[in-house]
mmCIF file of C-alpha atoms in Angstrom:
data_model
loop_
_atom_site.group_PDB
_atom_site.id
_atom_site.type_symbol
_atom_site.label_atom_id
_atom_site.label_comp_id
_atom_site.label_asym_id
_atom_site.label_seq_id
_atom_site.Cartn_x
_atom_site.Cartn_y
_atom_site.Cartn_z
ATOM 1 C CA MET E 379 -59.666 37.285 151.718
ATOM 2 C CA LYS E 380 -57.216 34.950 153.484
ATOM 3 C CA LYS E 381 -58.513 32.021 151.411
ATOM 4 C CA LEU E 382 -58.106 34.050 148.231
ATOM 5 C CA LEU E 383 -54.518 35.027 149.110
ATOM 6 C CA LEU E 384 -53.716 31.408 149.974
ATOM 7 C CA ALA E 385 -55.144 30.220 146.652
ATOM 8 C CA LEU E 386 -53.151 32.833 144.728
ATOM 9 C CA SER E 387 -50.017 31.872 146.646
ATOM 10 C CA LEU E 388 -50.520 28.190 145.820
ATOM 11 C CA LEU E 389 -51.119 28.987 142.173
ATOM 12 C CA ALA E 390 -47.940 31.077 142.084
ATOM 13 C CA GLY E 391 -46.061 28.248 143.706
ATOM 14 C CA VAL E 392 -47.337 25.751 141.144
ATOM 15 C CA ALA E 393 -46.385 28.089 138.286
ATOM 16 C CA GLN E 394 -42.885 28.535 139.719
ATOM 17 C CA ALA E 395 -42.460 24.804 140.260
ATOM 18 C CA GLU E 396 -43.335 24.114 136.629
ATOM 19 C CA ASP E 397 -40.715 26.501 135.268
ATOM 20 C CA VAL E 398 -37.771 24.245 135.970
ATOM 21 C CA LEU E 399 -35.315 22.833 133.458
ATOM 22 C CA HIS E 400 -33.497 19.665 134.486
ATOM 23 C CA VAL E 401 -30.079 19.189 132.877
ATOM 24 C CA TYR E 402 -28.049 15.979 133.206
ATOM 25 C CA ASN E 403 -24.487 16.905 132.293
ATOM 26 C CA TRP E 404 -20.791 16.310 132.867
ATOM 27 C CA ASN E 405 -19.451 17.818 136.065
ATOM 28 C CA ASN E 406 -17.935 21.328 135.695
ATOM 29 C CA TYR E 407 -19.331 21.630 132.177
ATOM 30 C CA ILE E 408 -21.311 24.836 132.282
ATOM 31 C CA ALA E 409 -20.407 28.192 133.741
ATOM 32 C CA PRO E 410 -22.603 29.236 136.695
ATOM 33 C CA GLU E 411 -22.882 32.728 135.234
ATOM 34 C CA THR E 412 -24.342 31.303 132.046
ATOM 35 C CA VAL E 413 -26.961 29.386 133.998
ATOM 36 C CA LYS E 414 -27.933 32.527 135.896
ATOM 37 C CA ARG E 415 -28.304 34.483 132.680
ATOM 38 C CA PHE E 416 -30.532 31.794 131.163
ATOM 39 C CA GLU E 417 -32.653 31.667 134.320
ATOM 40 C CA LYS E 418 -33.068 35.442 134.215
ATOM 41 C CA GLU E 419 -33.890 35.501 130.516
ATOM 42 C CA CYS E 420 -36.403 32.641 130.665
ATOM 43 C CA LYS E 421 -37.657 33.296 134.199
ATOM 44 C CA CYS E 422 -37.045 29.715 135.162
ATOM 45 C CA ARG E 423 -34.773 27.650 137.378
ATOM 46 C CA VAL E 424 -32.116 25.246 136.122
ATOM 47 C CA VAL E 425 -31.488 22.115 138.155
ATOM 48 C CA GLN E 426 -28.358 20.165 137.242
ATOM 49 C CA ASP E 427 -27.323 16.602 137.942
ATOM 50 C CA TYR E 428 -23.948 15.193 136.992
ATOM 51 C CA TYR E 429 -22.326 12.031 135.699
ATOM 52 C CA GLY E 430 -18.668 11.039 135.536
ATOM 53 C CA ALA E 431 -18.739 8.698 132.535
ATOM 54 C CA MET E 432 -20.930 8.093 129.507
ATOM 55 C CA GLU E 433 -21.621 4.534 130.633
ATOM 56 C CA GLU E 434 -22.974 5.866 133.928
ATOM 57 C CA MET E 435 -25.382 8.209 132.133
ATOM 58 C CA LEU E 436 -26.495 5.570 129.626
ATOM 59 C CA ALA E 437 -27.096 2.978 132.341
ATOM 60 C CA LYS E 438 -29.134 5.402 134.452
ATOM 61 C CA LEU E 439 -31.393 6.451 131.587
ATOM 62 C CA ALA E 440 -31.744 2.884 130.286
ATOM 63 C CA ALA E 441 -32.826 1.850 133.788
ATOM 64 C CA GLY E 442 -35.741 4.266 133.534
ATOM 65 C CA ALA E 443 -34.525 7.470 135.178
ATOM 66 C CA LYS E 444 -37.054 10.225 134.565
ATOM 67 C CA GLY E 445 -37.317 13.952 135.114
ATOM 68 C CA TYR E 446 -34.417 15.132 132.956
ATOM 69 C CA ASP E 447 -35.057 17.441 129.993
ATOM 70 C CA ILE E 448 -31.587 17.632 128.468
ATOM 71 C CA VAL E 449 -28.521 15.413 128.491
ATOM 72 C CA VAL E 450 -25.142 16.240 126.958
ATOM 73 C CA PRO E 451 -23.774 12.982 125.537
ATOM 74 C CA THR E 452 -20.462 12.484 123.811
ATOM 75 C CA GLY E 453 -20.812 11.445 120.156
ATOM 76 C CA PHE E 454 -20.632 7.677 120.611
ATOM 77 C CA ALA E 455 -23.373 7.781 123.242
ATOM 78 C CA ILE E 456 -25.956 9.336 120.910
ATOM 79 C CA PRO E 457 -26.751 6.181 118.857
ATOM 80 C CA PRO E 458 -27.615 4.112 121.956
ATOM 81 C CA LEU E 459 -29.916 6.872 123.221
ATOM 82 C CA VAL E 460 -31.691 7.003 119.848
ATOM 83 C CA LYS E 461 -31.868 3.224 119.506
ATOM 84 C CA GLN E 462 -33.478 2.918 122.926
ATOM 85 C CA ASN E 463 -36.045 5.554 121.952
ATOM 86 C CA LEU E 464 -34.896 7.827 124.778
ATOM 87 C CA THR E 465 -34.585 10.963 122.652
ATOM 88 C CA GLN E 466 -36.904 13.150 120.622
ATOM 89 C CA PRO E 467 -36.044 14.903 117.336
ATOM 90 C CA LEU E 468 -34.980 18.511 117.618
ATOM 91 C CA ASP E 469 -37.594 21.018 116.553
ATOM 92 C CA LYS E 470 -35.114 23.008 114.472
ATOM 93 C CA ALA E 471 -37.589 25.824 113.965
ATOM 94 C CA LYS E 472 -37.032 26.533 117.668
ATOM 95 C CA VAL E 473 -33.242 26.354 117.335
ATOM 96 C CA PRO E 474 -32.345 28.971 114.694
ATOM 97 C CA ASN E 475 -28.891 29.408 116.238
ATOM 98 C CA LEU E 476 -27.962 25.949 114.984
ATOM 99 C CA LYS E 477 -26.714 27.864 111.942
ATOM 100 C CA ASN E 478 -23.837 29.141 114.086
ATOM 101 C CA VAL E 479 -22.203 25.721 114.420
ATOM 102 C CA ASN E 480 -19.062 25.123 112.370
ATOM 103 C CA ALA E 481 -19.967 22.726 109.555
ATOM 104 C CA ALA E 482 -17.013 20.506 110.505
ATOM 105 C CA PHE E 483 -18.898 19.527 113.671
ATOM 106 C CA LEU E 484 -22.288 18.907 112.040
ATOM 107 C CA ASN E 485 -23.681 15.816 110.346
ATOM 108 C CA THR E 486 -21.318 13.434 112.134
ATOM 109 C CA GLU E 487 -21.606 9.673 111.858
ATOM 110 C CA PHE E 488 -23.252 9.667 115.294
ATOM 111 C CA ASP E 489 -26.250 11.724 114.167
ATOM 112 C CA LYS E 490 -26.606 12.261 110.450
ATOM 113 C CA GLY E 491 -28.376 15.528 109.722
ATOM 114 C CA ASN E 492 -28.316 16.419 113.433
ATOM 115 C CA THR E 493 -31.800 15.047 113.799
ATOM 116 C CA PHE E 494 -31.422 14.678 117.562
ATOM 117 C CA SER E 495 -28.370 16.649 118.663
ATOM 118 C CA ALA E 496 -26.843 20.128 118.652
ATOM 119 C CA PRO E 497 -23.068 20.444 119.237
ATOM 120 C CA TYR E 498 -22.275 22.009 122.606
ATOM 121 C CA ALA E 499 -18.508 21.873 123.175
ATOM 122 C CA PHE E 500 -15.533 19.603 122.733
ATOM 123 C CA THR E 501 -12.668 18.465 124.870
ATOM 124 C CA THR E 502 -9.505 16.508 124.344
ATOM 125 C CA THR E 503 -8.493 13.768 126.762
ATOM 126 C CA LEU E 504 -4.885 14.129 127.812
ATOM 127 C CA VAL E 505 -2.427 14.350 130.690
ATOM 128 C CA GLY E 506 -2.299 17.299 133.074
ATOM 129 C CA TYR E 507 0.578 17.697 135.489
ATOM 130 C CA ASN E 508 2.276 19.728 138.196
ATOM 131 C CA ASP E 509 4.764 21.626 136.072
ATOM 132 C CA LYS E 510 7.276 22.153 138.897
ATOM 133 C CA LYS E 511 7.439 18.519 140.044
ATOM 134 C CA ILE E 512 7.517 17.019 136.566
ATOM 135 C CA LYS E 513 10.299 19.393 135.534
ATOM 136 C CA GLU E 514 12.303 18.563 138.675
ATOM 137 C CA LEU E 515 11.968 14.847 137.934
ATOM 138 C CA GLY E 516 12.881 15.259 134.270
ATOM 139 C CA ILE E 517 9.758 13.478 133.031
ATOM 140 C CA ASP E 518 8.493 13.864 129.471
ATOM 141 C CA ALA E 519 4.744 14.419 129.750
ATOM 142 C CA THR E 520 4.175 14.534 126.005
ATOM 143 C CA SER E 521 3.901 10.728 125.879
ATOM 144 C CA TRP E 522 1.302 8.422 127.416
ATOM 145 C CA ALA E 523 4.326 6.761 129.025
ATOM 146 C CA VAL E 524 3.850 9.210 131.893
ATOM 147 C CA ILE E 525 0.833 7.175 133.050
ATOM 148 C CA PHE E 526 1.715 3.715 131.642
ATOM 149 C CA ASP E 527 5.489 3.099 131.722
ATOM 150 C CA PRO E 528 6.470 1.534 135.074
ATOM 151 C CA LYS E 529 9.993 2.998 134.745
ATOM 152 C CA VAL E 530 8.527 6.513 134.552
ATOM 153 C CA LEU E 531 5.846 5.800 137.132
ATOM 154 C CA ALA E 532 8.439 4.660 139.673
ATOM 155 C CA LYS E 533 9.400 8.340 140.058
ATOM 156 C CA ILE E 534 5.844 9.448 140.787
ATOM 157 C CA LYS E 535 4.295 6.427 142.485
ATOM 158 C CA GLY E 536 1.123 7.317 144.386
ATOM 159 C CA LYS E 537 0.924 10.706 142.710
ATOM 160 C CA VAL E 538 -0.981 9.689 139.573
ATOM 161 C CA THR E 539 -4.689 9.293 138.878
ATOM 162 C CA VAL E 540 -6.464 8.050 135.774
ATOM 163 C CA LEU E 541 -10.056 8.436 134.644
ATOM 164 C CA ASP E 542 -12.536 5.935 136.016
ATOM 165 C CA ASP E 543 -13.799 5.484 132.462
ATOM 166 C CA SER E 544 -13.208 2.253 130.558
ATOM 167 C CA ARG E 545 -13.415 3.748 127.055
ATOM 168 C CA GLU E 546 -11.034 6.619 127.716
ATOM 169 C CA LEU E 547 -8.475 4.603 129.668
ATOM 170 C CA PHE E 548 -8.419 1.757 127.151
ATOM 171 C CA ALA E 549 -8.203 4.282 124.297
ATOM 172 C CA ALA E 550 -5.125 5.846 125.923
ATOM 173 C CA ALA E 551 -3.518 2.426 126.443
ATOM 174 C CA LEU E 552 -4.285 1.432 122.851
ATOM 175 C CA MET E 553 -2.725 4.611 121.454
ATOM 176 C CA TYR E 554 0.305 4.194 123.758
ATOM 177 C CA ASN E 555 0.832 0.777 122.149
ATOM 178 C CA GLY E 556 0.513 2.213 118.650
ATOM 179 C CA TYR E 557 -3.051 1.090 117.944
ATOM 180 C CA SER E 558 -6.222 2.946 117.017
ATOM 181 C CA ALA E 559 -8.224 4.294 119.950
ATOM 182 C CA ASN E 560 -11.189 2.528 118.349
ATOM 183 C CA SER E 561 -9.516 -0.848 117.941
ATOM 184 C CA THR E 562 -11.679 -3.821 118.841
ATOM 185 C CA ASN E 563 -8.996 -6.372 117.944
ATOM 186 C CA PRO E 564 -8.961 -8.846 120.872
ATOM 187 C CA ALA E 565 -5.159 -9.131 120.838
ATOM 188 C CA GLU E 566 -4.761 -5.354 120.933
ATOM 189 C CA TRP E 567 -7.332 -5.027 123.701
ATOM 190 C CA LYS E 568 -5.455 -7.672 125.718
ATOM 191 C CA LYS E 569 -2.201 -5.763 125.305
ATOM 192 C CA ALA E 570 -3.935 -2.585 126.431
ATOM 193 C CA ALA E 571 -5.331 -4.413 129.468
ATOM 194 C CA ASP E 572 -1.872 -5.774 130.296
ATOM 195 C CA THR E 573 -0.472 -2.236 130.017
ATOM 196 C CA ILE E 574 -3.084 -0.948 132.454
ATOM 197 C CA LYS E 575 -2.516 -3.800 134.910
ATOM 198 C CA ALA E 576 1.258 -3.188 134.900
ATOM 199 C CA ALA E 577 0.757 0.523 135.592
ATOM 200 C CA LYS E 578 -2.047 0.259 138.127
ATOM 201 C CA PRO E 579 0.137 -0.443 141.225
ATOM 202 C CA PHE E 580 1.778 2.949 140.702
ATOM 203 C CA TRP E 581 -1.482 4.907 140.559
ATOM 204 C CA ALA E 582 -3.154 6.570 143.519
ATOM 205 C CA ALA E 583 -6.679 6.033 142.223
ATOM 206 C CA PHE E 584 -9.148 5.852 139.387
ATOM 207 C CA ASN E 585 -10.602 9.327 139.697
ATOM 208 C CA THR E 586 -13.062 11.149 137.484
ATOM 209 C CA GLN E 587 -14.749 13.432 140.005
ATOM 210 C CA SER E 588 -12.094 15.212 142.091
ATOM 211 C CA TYR E 589 -8.803 15.209 140.212
ATOM 212 C CA ILE E 590 -9.038 18.972 139.585
ATOM 213 C CA LYS E 591 -8.868 19.636 143.315
ATOM 214 C CA GLU E 592 -6.232 16.949 143.908
ATOM 215 C CA LEU E 593 -3.988 18.528 141.274
ATOM 216 C CA THR E 594 -4.604 22.020 142.565
ATOM 217 C CA VAL E 595 -3.684 21.288 146.173
ATOM 218 C CA GLY E 596 -0.645 19.219 145.138
ATOM 219 C CA ASN E 597 -1.848 15.830 146.378
ATOM 220 C CA ILE E 598 -1.267 14.361 142.923
ATOM 221 C CA TRP E 599 1.234 15.429 140.281
ATOM 222 C CA VAL E 600 -0.135 13.740 137.158
ATOM 223 C CA ALA E 601 -3.740 13.207 136.091
ATOM 224 C CA HIS E 602 -5.355 11.603 133.064
ATOM 225 C CA GLY E 603 -8.335 13.813 132.324
ATOM 226 C CA TYR E 604 -10.095 16.344 130.154
ATOM 227 C CA SER E 605 -8.606 19.532 128.709
ATOM 228 C CA ASN E 606 -11.264 21.769 130.229
ATOM 229 C CA ASP E 607 -10.671 20.268 133.676
ATOM 230 C CA MET E 608 -6.931 20.926 133.370
ATOM 231 C CA PHE E 609 -7.709 24.501 132.354
ATOM 232 C CA GLN E 610 -9.807 24.836 135.508
ATOM 233 C CA ALA E 611 -7.122 23.241 137.688
ATOM 234 C CA ASN E 612 -4.540 25.705 136.408
ATOM 235 C CA GLN E 613 -6.905 28.628 137.042
ATOM 236 C CA ASP E 614 -7.501 27.383 140.586
ATOM 237 C CA ALA E 615 -3.779 26.944 141.222
ATOM 238 C CA LYS E 616 -3.162 30.518 140.091
ATOM 239 C CA ALA E 617 -6.000 31.831 142.254
ATOM 240 C CA ALA E 618 -4.608 29.988 145.282
ATOM 241 C CA LYS E 619 -1.104 31.338 144.495
ATOM 242 C CA ARG E 620 0.386 27.844 144.490
ATOM 243 C CA PRO E 621 4.134 27.641 143.799
ATOM 244 C CA PHE E 622 3.339 25.522 140.741
ATOM 245 C CA GLY E 623 1.026 25.523 137.748
ATOM 246 C CA ILE E 624 -0.995 22.777 136.084
ATOM 247 C CA ALA E 625 0.366 22.257 132.585
ATOM 248 C CA TYR E 626 -1.264 20.090 129.945
ATOM 249 C CA GLY E 627 -0.836 19.177 126.322
ATOM 250 C CA LEU E 628 -1.536 16.559 123.710
ATOM 251 C CA GLN E 629 0.365 13.270 123.661
ATOM 252 C CA LYS E 630 2.559 12.449 120.681
ATOM 253 C CA GLU E 631 0.855 9.050 120.203
ATOM 254 C CA GLY E 632 -2.537 10.740 119.750
ATOM 255 C CA ASN E 633 -5.530 11.690 121.893
ATOM 256 C CA THR E 634 -9.279 11.352 121.826
ATOM 257 C CA LEU E 635 -11.601 14.255 121.047
ATOM 258 C CA SER E 636 -15.051 14.272 122.571
ATOM 259 C CA LEU E 637 -17.680 16.307 120.800
ATOM 260 C CA ASP E 638 -20.497 16.726 123.276
ATOM 261 C CA SER E 639 -23.978 17.678 122.111
ATOM 262 C CA MET E 640 -27.279 18.699 123.640
ATOM 263 C CA VAL E 641 -30.118 16.199 123.298
ATOM 264 C CA VAL E 642 -33.757 16.526 124.388
ATOM 265 C CA LEU E 643 -35.048 13.397 126.078
ATOM 266 C CA LYS E 644 -38.196 11.662 124.899
ATOM 267 C CA ASN E 645 -39.904 12.043 128.281
ATOM 268 C CA ALA E 646 -38.609 15.563 128.943
ATOM 269 C CA PRO E 647 -41.041 17.329 131.305
ATOM 270 C CA ARG E 648 -40.299 20.676 129.610
ATOM 271 C CA PRO E 649 -39.263 20.257 125.973
ATOM 272 C CA ASP E 650 -40.140 23.911 125.396
ATOM 273 C CA LEU E 651 -37.554 25.085 127.926
ATOM 274 C CA ALA E 652 -35.121 22.494 126.611
ATOM 275 C CA HIS E 653 -35.271 23.969 123.115
ATOM 276 C CA ARG E 654 -34.919 27.499 124.502
ATOM 277 C CA PHE E 655 -31.840 26.379 126.429
ATOM 278 C CA ILE E 656 -30.268 24.812 123.337
ATOM 279 C CA ASN E 657 -30.878 27.911 121.263
ATOM 280 C CA PHE E 658 -29.526 30.093 124.106
ATOM 281 C CA MET E 659 -26.335 28.047 124.324
ATOM 282 C CA LEU E 660 -25.827 28.229 120.558
ATOM 283 C CA ASP E 661 -25.781 32.022 120.593
ATOM 284 C CA GLY E 662 -22.205 33.045 119.786
ATOM 285 C CA LYS E 663 -21.610 35.181 122.872
ATOM 286 C CA ASN E 664 -23.301 32.740 125.253
ATOM 287 C CA SER E 665 -21.344 29.868 123.767
ATOM 288 C CA SER E 666 -18.066 31.771 124.119
ATOM 289 C CA GLU E 667 -18.727 32.246 127.841
ATOM 290 C CA LEU E 668 -18.485 28.510 128.291
ATOM 291 C CA THR E 669 -15.060 28.470 126.633
ATOM 292 C CA ASN E 670 -13.824 31.577 128.424
ATOM 293 C CA MET E 671 -14.902 30.312 131.827
ATOM 294 C CA ILE E 672 -14.076 26.607 131.667
ATOM 295 C CA GLY E 673 -11.630 26.325 128.771
ATOM 296 C CA SER E 674 -13.639 23.994 126.578
ATOM 297 C CA GLY E 675 -13.105 23.695 122.837
ATOM 298 C CA ASN E 676 -15.825 25.443 120.880
ATOM 299 C CA PRO E 677 -17.552 24.142 117.727
ATOM 300 C CA ASN E 678 -19.550 27.366 117.384
ATOM 301 C CA ALA E 679 -18.190 29.586 114.603
ATOM 302 C CA ALA E 680 -20.090 32.610 115.914
ATOM 303 C CA ALA E 681 -18.332 32.267 119.277
ATOM 304 C CA ALA E 682 -14.812 32.682 117.899
ATOM 305 C CA GLN E 683 -14.853 36.483 117.991
ATOM 306 C CA PHE E 684 -15.692 36.429 121.719
ATOM 307 C CA VAL E 685 -13.170 33.799 122.856
ATOM 308 C CA GLN E 686 -10.238 35.182 124.822
ATOM 309 C CA PRO E 687 -7.043 35.308 122.690
ATOM 310 C CA ASP E 688 -4.931 33.533 125.341
ATOM 311 C CA ILE E 689 -7.307 30.546 125.273
ATOM 312 C CA LYS E 690 -7.237 30.383 121.478
ATOM 313 C CA LYS E 691 -3.466 29.855 121.759
ATOM 314 C CA ILE E 692 -3.774 26.672 123.868
ATOM 315 C CA SER E 693 -3.239 23.832 121.405
ATOM 316 C CA ALA E 694 -4.987 21.278 123.628
ATOM 317 C CA VAL E 695 -8.128 23.444 123.615
ATOM 318 C CA PHE E 696 -8.000 24.596 120.012
ATOM 319 C CA PRO E 697 -5.850 22.017 118.159
ATOM 320 C CA ASP E 698 -4.343 23.175 114.882
ATOM 321 C CA ALA E 699 -4.820 21.282 111.631
ATOM 322 C CA ASN E 700 -1.857 18.959 112.235
ATOM 323 C CA ALA E 701 -2.949 18.130 115.774
ATOM 324 C CA MET E 702 -6.504 17.472 114.573
ATOM 325 C CA LYS E 703 -5.162 14.674 112.371
ATOM 326 C CA ARG E 704 -4.033 12.756 115.480
ATOM 327 C CA LEU E 705 -7.328 13.170 117.327
ATOM 328 C CA GLN E 706 -9.928 10.417 117.265
ATOM 329 C CA GLN E 707 -13.574 10.403 118.306
ATOM 330 C CA LEU E 708 -14.551 7.208 120.089
ATOM 331 C CA LYS E 709 -17.145 5.088 118.324
ATOM 332 C CA ASP E 710 -20.120 3.289 119.789
ATOM 333 C CA LEU E 711 -19.601 -0.286 121.043
ATOM 334 C CA GLN E 712 -22.449 -2.752 121.164
ATOM 335 C CA GLY E 713 -23.138 -6.425 121.769
ATOM 336 C CA LYS E 714 -20.129 -8.708 122.118
ATOM 337 C CA GLN E 715 -17.615 -5.867 121.800
ATOM 338 C CA LEU E 716 -19.209 -4.035 124.699
ATOM 339 C CA ARG E 717 -19.396 -7.213 126.792
ATOM 340 C CA ASP E 718 -15.740 -7.963 126.079
ATOM 341 C CA LEU E 719 -14.677 -4.460 127.110
ATOM 342 C CA ASN E 720 -16.738 -4.682 130.296
ATOM 343 C CA ARG E 721 -15.087 -8.006 131.117
ATOM 344 C CA LEU E 722 -11.620 -6.531 130.600
ATOM 345 C CA TRP E 723 -12.577 -3.482 132.639
ATOM 346 C CA THR E 724 -13.617 -5.696 135.531
ATOM 347 C CA GLU E 725 -10.302 -7.532 135.229
ATOM 348 C CA VAL E 726 -8.216 -4.376 135.435
ATOM 349 C CA LYS E 727 -10.303 -2.844 138.217
ATOM 350 C CA THR E 728 -9.980 -5.959 140.390
ATOM 351 C CA ALA E 729 -6.339 -6.717 139.543
ATOM 352 C CA LYS E 730 -3.903 -6.324 142.443
#
């Protein structure tokens, strides 16, 4: 009998171990409650791993990382994943909720026909700030000057962080100088690099992982980051009853918009669970929970009725038609352009 019980226990353990979905995602990019509901519905366990930049995720997968079922790349990162044969086509018969996605976010240049990807959420990249300090100092945070102009930075030296992400930081510097975020003109890239080098001595750090906390506790006053992270920082500041809030908005020179999508990897251990997860996240109510809990923009038309009205009013989360005209999605860089950007990135990171 003991042997039989042991065998049954082992079999149960094997079955449980197999029902695991591995998600490789941005940090703070899915509500814990949503994960719990999926685990309960599918009787599985979700294991998450995080990255801080698209380049980090792409490099890890290109180097042969295995075990992940789903990744959530930004638009420009989808073509490299497809080109390297790291993805598998969506089985759309298993994703009927794809019909819920707003047509404006489907069939993008990054994945025509959505062969490989299903839109998940979008963010804008902007400046978040301690509203009390910035008001006291009389700083205009509606311009990228707040992180690039040495005259402005002199007032907040050591209290500023920027993303440790070459594409986003160069895009911000390009727009600050009046260029396209997607410029690959060498002269414009050099000017952007010079802008970053001139500002760098005033910054506390390149920080992609912990700027939410640093803003919330008041260690930094200005952060270059993502709209959903600023939403979270403001929520945390309110919860901690700080004497300040974390404000954020779009910059007058323009911002980037990142449409992130769910992709099933070619070597996914559990493509069946991966498709169930995608369909679950595309349900209108489930999708709205992501927006309501972390303040992400939502490309899901069926989610709109469930999104909290106060979040719908935040222009950085749900830009109106005029604001949308100044938003740019970053495009994929390859070959010489990518090597040139990496060289400039090394220059600015090592500059004194």
